[in-house]
PDB file of C-alpha atoms in Angstrom:
ATOM      1  CA  MET A   1       0.170   0.062   0.127  1.00 62.00           C
ATOM      2  CA  ASP A   2       0.776   3.747  -0.837  1.00 82.00           C
ATOM      3  CA  THR A   3       1.864   5.867   1.649  1.00 90.00           C
ATOM      4  CA  ILE A   4       0.036   9.711   1.601  1.00 92.00           C
ATOM      5  CA  GLN A   5       2.946  12.102   0.553  1.00 95.00           C
ATOM      6  CA  LEU A   6       1.713  15.922   0.940  1.00 97.00           C
ATOM      7  CA  GLU A   7       3.137  18.628  -0.828  1.00 97.00           C
ATOM      8  CA  PHE A   8       3.233  22.671   0.242  1.00 98.00           C
ATOM      9  CA  ALA A   9       1.179  24.603  -1.915  1.00 98.00           C
ATOM     10  CA  LEU A  10       0.623  28.076  -0.800  1.00 98.00           C
ATOM     11  CA  GLU A  11       0.101  29.586   2.143  1.00 98.00           C
ATOM     12  CA  LEU A  12      -2.760  32.338   3.497  1.00 98.00           C
ATOM     13  CA  ARG A  13      -2.940  34.946   5.855  1.00 98.00           C
ATOM     14  CA  VAL A  14      -6.671  35.951   6.501  1.00 98.00           C
ATOM     15  CA  THR A  15      -7.176  39.346   8.350  1.00 97.00           C
ATOM     16  CA  VAL A  16     -10.796  38.975  10.190  1.00 94.00           C
ATOM     17  CA  ALA A  17     -13.265  41.182  12.293  1.00 92.00           C
ATOM     18  CA  ALA A  18     -13.892  40.479  15.075  1.00 88.00           C
ATOM     19  CA  ILE A  19     -16.296  37.489  16.399  1.00 88.00           C
ATOM     20  CA  GLU A  20     -19.555  37.739  16.677  1.00 91.00           C
ATOM     21  CA  GLU A  21     -21.061  35.392  18.664  1.00 91.00           C
ATOM     22  CA  LEU A  22     -24.987  34.739  17.892  1.00 92.00           C
ATOM     23  CA  GLY A  23     -26.018  32.487  21.264  1.00 92.00           C
ATOM     24  CA  PRO A  24     -26.357  28.450  21.698  1.00 94.00           C
ATOM     25  CA  THR A  25     -28.624  26.439  18.893  1.00 93.00           C
ATOM     26  CA  PRO A  26     -29.210  23.009  18.855  1.00 92.00           C
ATOM     27  CA  LYS A  27     -25.900  22.316  17.328  1.00 93.00           C
ATOM     28  CA  GLY A  28     -24.066  24.434  20.177  1.00 94.00           C
ATOM     29  CA  VAL A  29     -22.791  27.796  20.269  1.00 95.00           C
ATOM     30  CA  ARG A  30     -23.117  29.776  16.932  1.00 96.00           C
ATOM     31  CA  ARG A  31     -20.455  32.304  15.714  1.00 94.00           C
ATOM     32  CA  VAL A  32     -19.532  33.927  12.696  1.00 96.00           C
ATOM     33  CA  ILE A  33     -17.103  35.921  11.393  1.00 93.00           C
ATOM     34  CA  LEU A  34     -16.362  37.923   8.967  1.00 95.00           C
ATOM     35  CA  ILE A  35     -13.222  38.172   6.501  1.00 97.00           C
ATOM     36  CA  THR A  36     -11.741  41.032   5.720  1.00 97.00           C
ATOM     37  CA  GLY A  37      -8.888  40.769   3.302  1.00 98.00           C
ATOM     38  CA  GLY A  38      -5.288  39.101   3.348  1.00 98.00           C
ATOM     39  CA  THR A  39      -3.132  37.944   0.826  1.00 98.00           C
ATOM     40  CA  PHE A  40      -2.148  34.168  -0.007  1.00 98.00           C
ATOM     41  CA  GLU A  41       1.348  32.934  -2.138  1.00 98.00           C
ATOM     42  CA  GLY A  42       2.655  29.419  -3.264  1.00 98.00           C
ATOM     43  CA  PRO A  43       5.411  28.300  -5.207  1.00 98.00           C
ATOM     44  CA  ALA A  44       3.293  28.010  -8.504  1.00 96.00           C
ATOM     45  CA  ILE A  45      -0.019  31.145  -6.884  1.00 98.00           C
ATOM     46  CA  ARG A  46      -0.313  34.678  -5.524  1.00 98.00           C
ATOM     47  CA  GLY A  47      -2.961  37.156  -4.998  1.00 98.00           C
ATOM     48  CA  GLU A  48      -4.755  38.494  -2.096  1.00 98.00           C
ATOM     49  CA  VAL A  49      -8.379  37.469   0.196  1.00 98.00           C
ATOM     50  CA  VAL A  50     -11.400  39.627  -0.939  1.00 98.00           C
ATOM     51  CA  PRO A  51     -12.651  41.060   1.406  1.00 97.00           C
ATOM     52  CA  GLY A  52     -16.281  40.019   2.238  1.00 96.00           C
ATOM     53  CA  GLY A  53     -16.383  36.034   3.006  1.00 96.00           C
ATOM     54  CA  PHE A  54     -17.376  34.299   6.109  1.00 97.00           C
ATOM     55  CA  ASP A  55     -15.523  31.816   8.767  1.00 95.00           C
ATOM     56  CA  TRP A  56     -19.278  29.904  10.248  1.00 96.00           C
ATOM     57  CA  GLN A  57     -18.300  28.147  13.371  1.00 95.00           C
ATOM     58  CA  ILE A  58     -19.884  25.823  16.215  1.00 96.00           C
ATOM     59  CA  GLY A  59     -18.883  25.541  19.989  1.00 94.00           C
ATOM     60  CA  ARG A  60     -19.629  21.673  20.638  1.00 94.00           C
ATOM     61  CA  ALA A  61     -20.715  20.663  24.342  1.00 93.00           C
ATOM     62  CA  ASP A  62     -17.108  19.340  23.912  1.00 94.00           C
ATOM     63  CA  GLY A  63     -15.055  21.739  23.548  1.00 93.00           C
ATOM     64  CA  VAL A  64     -14.477  21.226  19.326  1.00 96.00           C
ATOM     65  CA  THR A  65     -14.799  24.476  17.273  1.00 95.00           C
ATOM     66  CA  GLU A  66     -15.849  23.225  13.538  1.00 97.00           C
ATOM     67  CA  LEU A  67     -15.137  25.608  11.038  1.00 97.00           C
ATOM     68  CA  GLU A  68     -16.753  26.540   7.947  1.00 97.00           C
ATOM     69  CA  ALA A  69     -14.926  29.746   5.832  1.00 97.00           C
ATOM     70  CA  ARG A  70     -16.234  30.896   2.273  1.00 98.00           C
ATOM     71  CA  TYR A  71     -14.222  33.280   0.761  1.00 98.00           C
ATOM     72  CA  LEU A  72     -12.354  34.075  -2.806  1.00 98.00           C
ATOM     73  CA  LEU A  73      -9.102  34.857  -3.780  1.00 98.00           C
ATOM     74  CA  HIS A  74      -8.594  36.453  -6.424  1.00 98.00           C
ATOM     75  CA  THR A  75      -4.944  35.872  -8.071  1.00 98.00           C
ATOM     76  CA  ASP A  76      -2.288  38.259  -9.353  1.00 98.00           C
ATOM     77  CA  ASP A  77      -3.279  37.224 -12.844  1.00 97.00           C
ATOM     78  CA  GLY A  78      -6.730  38.179 -13.108  1.00 97.00           C
ATOM     79  CA  VAL A  79      -8.488  35.338 -11.399  1.00 98.00           C
ATOM     80  CA  THR A  80     -10.877  34.607  -9.193  1.00 98.00           C
ATOM     81  CA  ILE A  81     -10.876  31.294  -6.845  1.00 98.00           C
ATOM     82  CA  THR A  82     -13.575  29.873  -4.284  1.00 98.00           C
ATOM     83  CA  ILE A  83     -12.433  28.467  -1.870  1.00 98.00           C
ATOM     84  CA  VAL A  84     -14.294  26.485   0.984  1.00 98.00           C
ATOM     85  CA  ASN A  85     -12.397  25.417   3.828  1.00 98.00           C
ATOM     86  CA  GLN A  86     -13.791  23.105   6.643  1.00 98.00           C
ATOM     87  CA  GLY A  87     -11.840  22.280  10.143  1.00 98.00           C
ATOM     88  CA  LEU A  88     -11.513  20.941  13.316  1.00 97.00           C
ATOM     89  CA  ARG A  89     -10.118  23.655  16.196  1.00 96.00           C
ATOM     90  CA  HIS A  90      -9.874  22.474  19.637  1.00 96.00           C
ATOM     91  CA  GLY A  91      -6.912  22.267  22.269  1.00 95.00           C
ATOM     92  CA  PRO A  92      -7.034  22.760  26.386  1.00 94.00           C
ATOM     93  CA  LYS A  93      -9.640  25.138  28.411  1.00 91.00           C
ATOM     94  CA  GLU A  94      -7.110  27.622  29.136  1.00 92.00           C
ATOM     95  CA  VAL A  95      -5.705  27.508  25.450  1.00 93.00           C
ATOM     96  CA  MET A  96      -8.506  28.051  23.961  1.00 89.00           C
ATOM     97  CA  GLN A  97      -9.891  30.739  26.079  1.00 88.00           C
ATOM     98  CA  ARG A  98      -6.246  32.628  25.538  1.00 88.00           C
ATOM     99  CA  LEU A  99      -6.813  32.362  21.769  1.00 85.00           C
ATOM    100  CA  ALA A 100     -10.596  33.631  22.579  1.00 80.00           C
ATOM    101  CA  GLN A 101      -8.791  36.313  24.358  1.00 80.00           C
ATOM    102  CA  GLY A 102      -7.608  37.514  20.880  1.00 78.00           C
ATOM    103  CA  ALA A 103      -3.529  36.722  23.045  1.00 82.00           C
ATOM    104  CA  GLY A 104      -1.097  35.022  20.571  1.00 82.00           C
ATOM    105  CA  VAL A 105      -0.282  32.014  21.562  1.00 90.00           C
ATOM    106  CA  ASP A 106       2.141  28.980  19.829  1.00 92.00           C
ATOM    107  CA  PRO A 107       0.071  26.744  17.510  1.00 92.00           C
ATOM    108  CA  SER A 108       1.318  23.348  18.976  1.00 94.00           C
ATOM    109  CA  GLU A 109      -0.947  24.245  22.145  1.00 95.00           C
ATOM    110  CA  TYR A 110      -3.546  23.443  20.256  1.00 95.00           C
ATOM    111  CA  TYR A 111      -5.262  21.416  16.910  1.00 97.00           C
ATOM    112  CA  PHE A 112      -6.340  23.289  13.773  1.00 97.00           C
ATOM    113  CA  ARG A 113      -6.934  21.842  11.356  1.00 98.00           C
ATOM    114  CA  SER A 114      -9.210  21.986   7.702  1.00 98.00           C
ATOM    115  CA  ILE A 115      -9.959  20.232   4.380  1.00 98.00           C
ATOM    116  CA  PRO A 116      -9.373  23.375   1.921  1.00 98.00           C
ATOM    117  CA  GLU A 117     -11.654  23.013  -1.500  1.00 98.00           C
ATOM    118  CA  PHE A 118     -10.875  24.903  -4.382  1.00 98.00           C
ATOM    119  CA  GLU A 119     -13.211  26.041  -7.808  1.00 98.00           C
ATOM    120  CA  THR A 120     -11.873  27.902 -10.687  1.00 97.00           C
ATOM    121  CA  ALA A 121     -12.233  28.601 -14.725  1.00 97.00           C
ATOM    122  CA  ASP A 122      -9.172  29.005 -15.220  1.00 97.00           C
ATOM    123  CA  GLU A 123      -7.648  26.104 -17.010  1.00 96.00           C
ATOM    124  CA  ARG A 124      -3.857  28.167 -15.481  1.00 96.00           C
ATOM    125  CA  TYR A 125      -5.361  26.890 -12.188  1.00 98.00           C
ATOM    126  CA  THR A 126      -6.833  23.830 -12.842  1.00 96.00           C
ATOM    127  CA  TRP A 127      -4.661  21.670  -9.929  1.00 97.00           C
ATOM    128  CA  LEU A 128      -6.823  23.278  -7.006  1.00 98.00           C
ATOM    129  CA  ASN A 129      -9.347  21.243  -9.136  1.00 97.00           C
ATOM    130  CA  GLN A 130      -7.832  18.200  -9.815  1.00 97.00           C
ATOM    131  CA  SER A 131      -6.339  17.692  -6.639  1.00 97.00           C
ATOM    132  CA  ILE A 132      -7.427  16.921  -2.851  1.00 98.00           C
ATOM    133  CA  PHE A 133      -5.498  19.050   0.379  1.00 98.00           C
ATOM    134  CA  VAL A 134      -5.301  19.549   3.500  1.00 98.00           C
ATOM    135  CA  ALA A 135      -4.627  22.544   5.764  1.00 98.00           C
ATOM    136  CA  THR A 136      -3.052  23.234   9.738  1.00 97.00           C
ATOM    137  CA  GLY A 137      -3.854  26.791  10.577  1.00 96.00           C
ATOM    138  CA  SER A 138      -2.867  28.973  13.820  1.00 94.00           C
ATOM    139  CA  ARG A 139      -5.097  31.847  15.060  1.00 90.00           C
ATOM    140  CA  GLN A 140      -2.633  35.151  15.017  1.00 87.00           C
ATOM    141  CA  PRO A 141      -3.750  38.004  16.967  1.00 80.00           C
ATOM    142  CA  ASP A 142      -4.405  40.600  13.352  1.00 81.00           C
ATOM    143  CA  HIS A 143      -5.098  37.291  11.154  1.00 91.00           C
ATOM    144  CA  VAL A 144      -5.207  32.963  10.877  1.00 94.00           C
ATOM    145  CA  LEU A 145      -2.459  31.904   8.747  1.00 96.00           C
ATOM    146  CA  ILE A 146      -3.131  29.289   7.375  1.00 98.00           C
ATOM    147  CA  ARG A 147      -0.388  26.718   5.407  1.00 98.00           C
ATOM    148  CA  VAL A 148      -1.964  24.263   2.394  1.00 98.00           C
ATOM    149  CA  TYR A 149      -0.721  21.060   1.374  1.00 98.00           C
ATOM    150  CA  LYS A 150      -1.277  18.910  -1.756  1.00 98.00           C
ATOM    151  CA  VAL A 151      -2.514  15.619  -0.762  1.00 97.00           C
ATOM    152  CA  LEU A 152       0.181  13.390  -3.674  1.00 95.00           C
TER     153      LEU A 152
END
């Protein structure tokens, strides 16, 4: 059986607005965060995160946060790409409280992984449509850092 290998694809620095907590729902505590912009860059791609997307989060009873971010990327060469990034974030309660307060927390202290899915009509970026990607994430005081890897 083959082993899975990863290849670095790109890094996103996504800026976000303050968390808007909508409160407890039957699924958990709902939070919505506006995506305000950012940048991305990799060996074969580079550009800006388009302001206006959202990160929809559910805080589950077991302490895990389910993430689903939907936004647009605009490459330096004029191509628009959609991204839907679903994932999980969790860690010790005190670590997650520091993170929620906007403190700088070492990413090794919590789990933040996701599965980004890209879509584009431009042939120069068909590799985004034809591959599976996984990502690591970290919440920085002024942005979310996402490192995306292509599954080979």
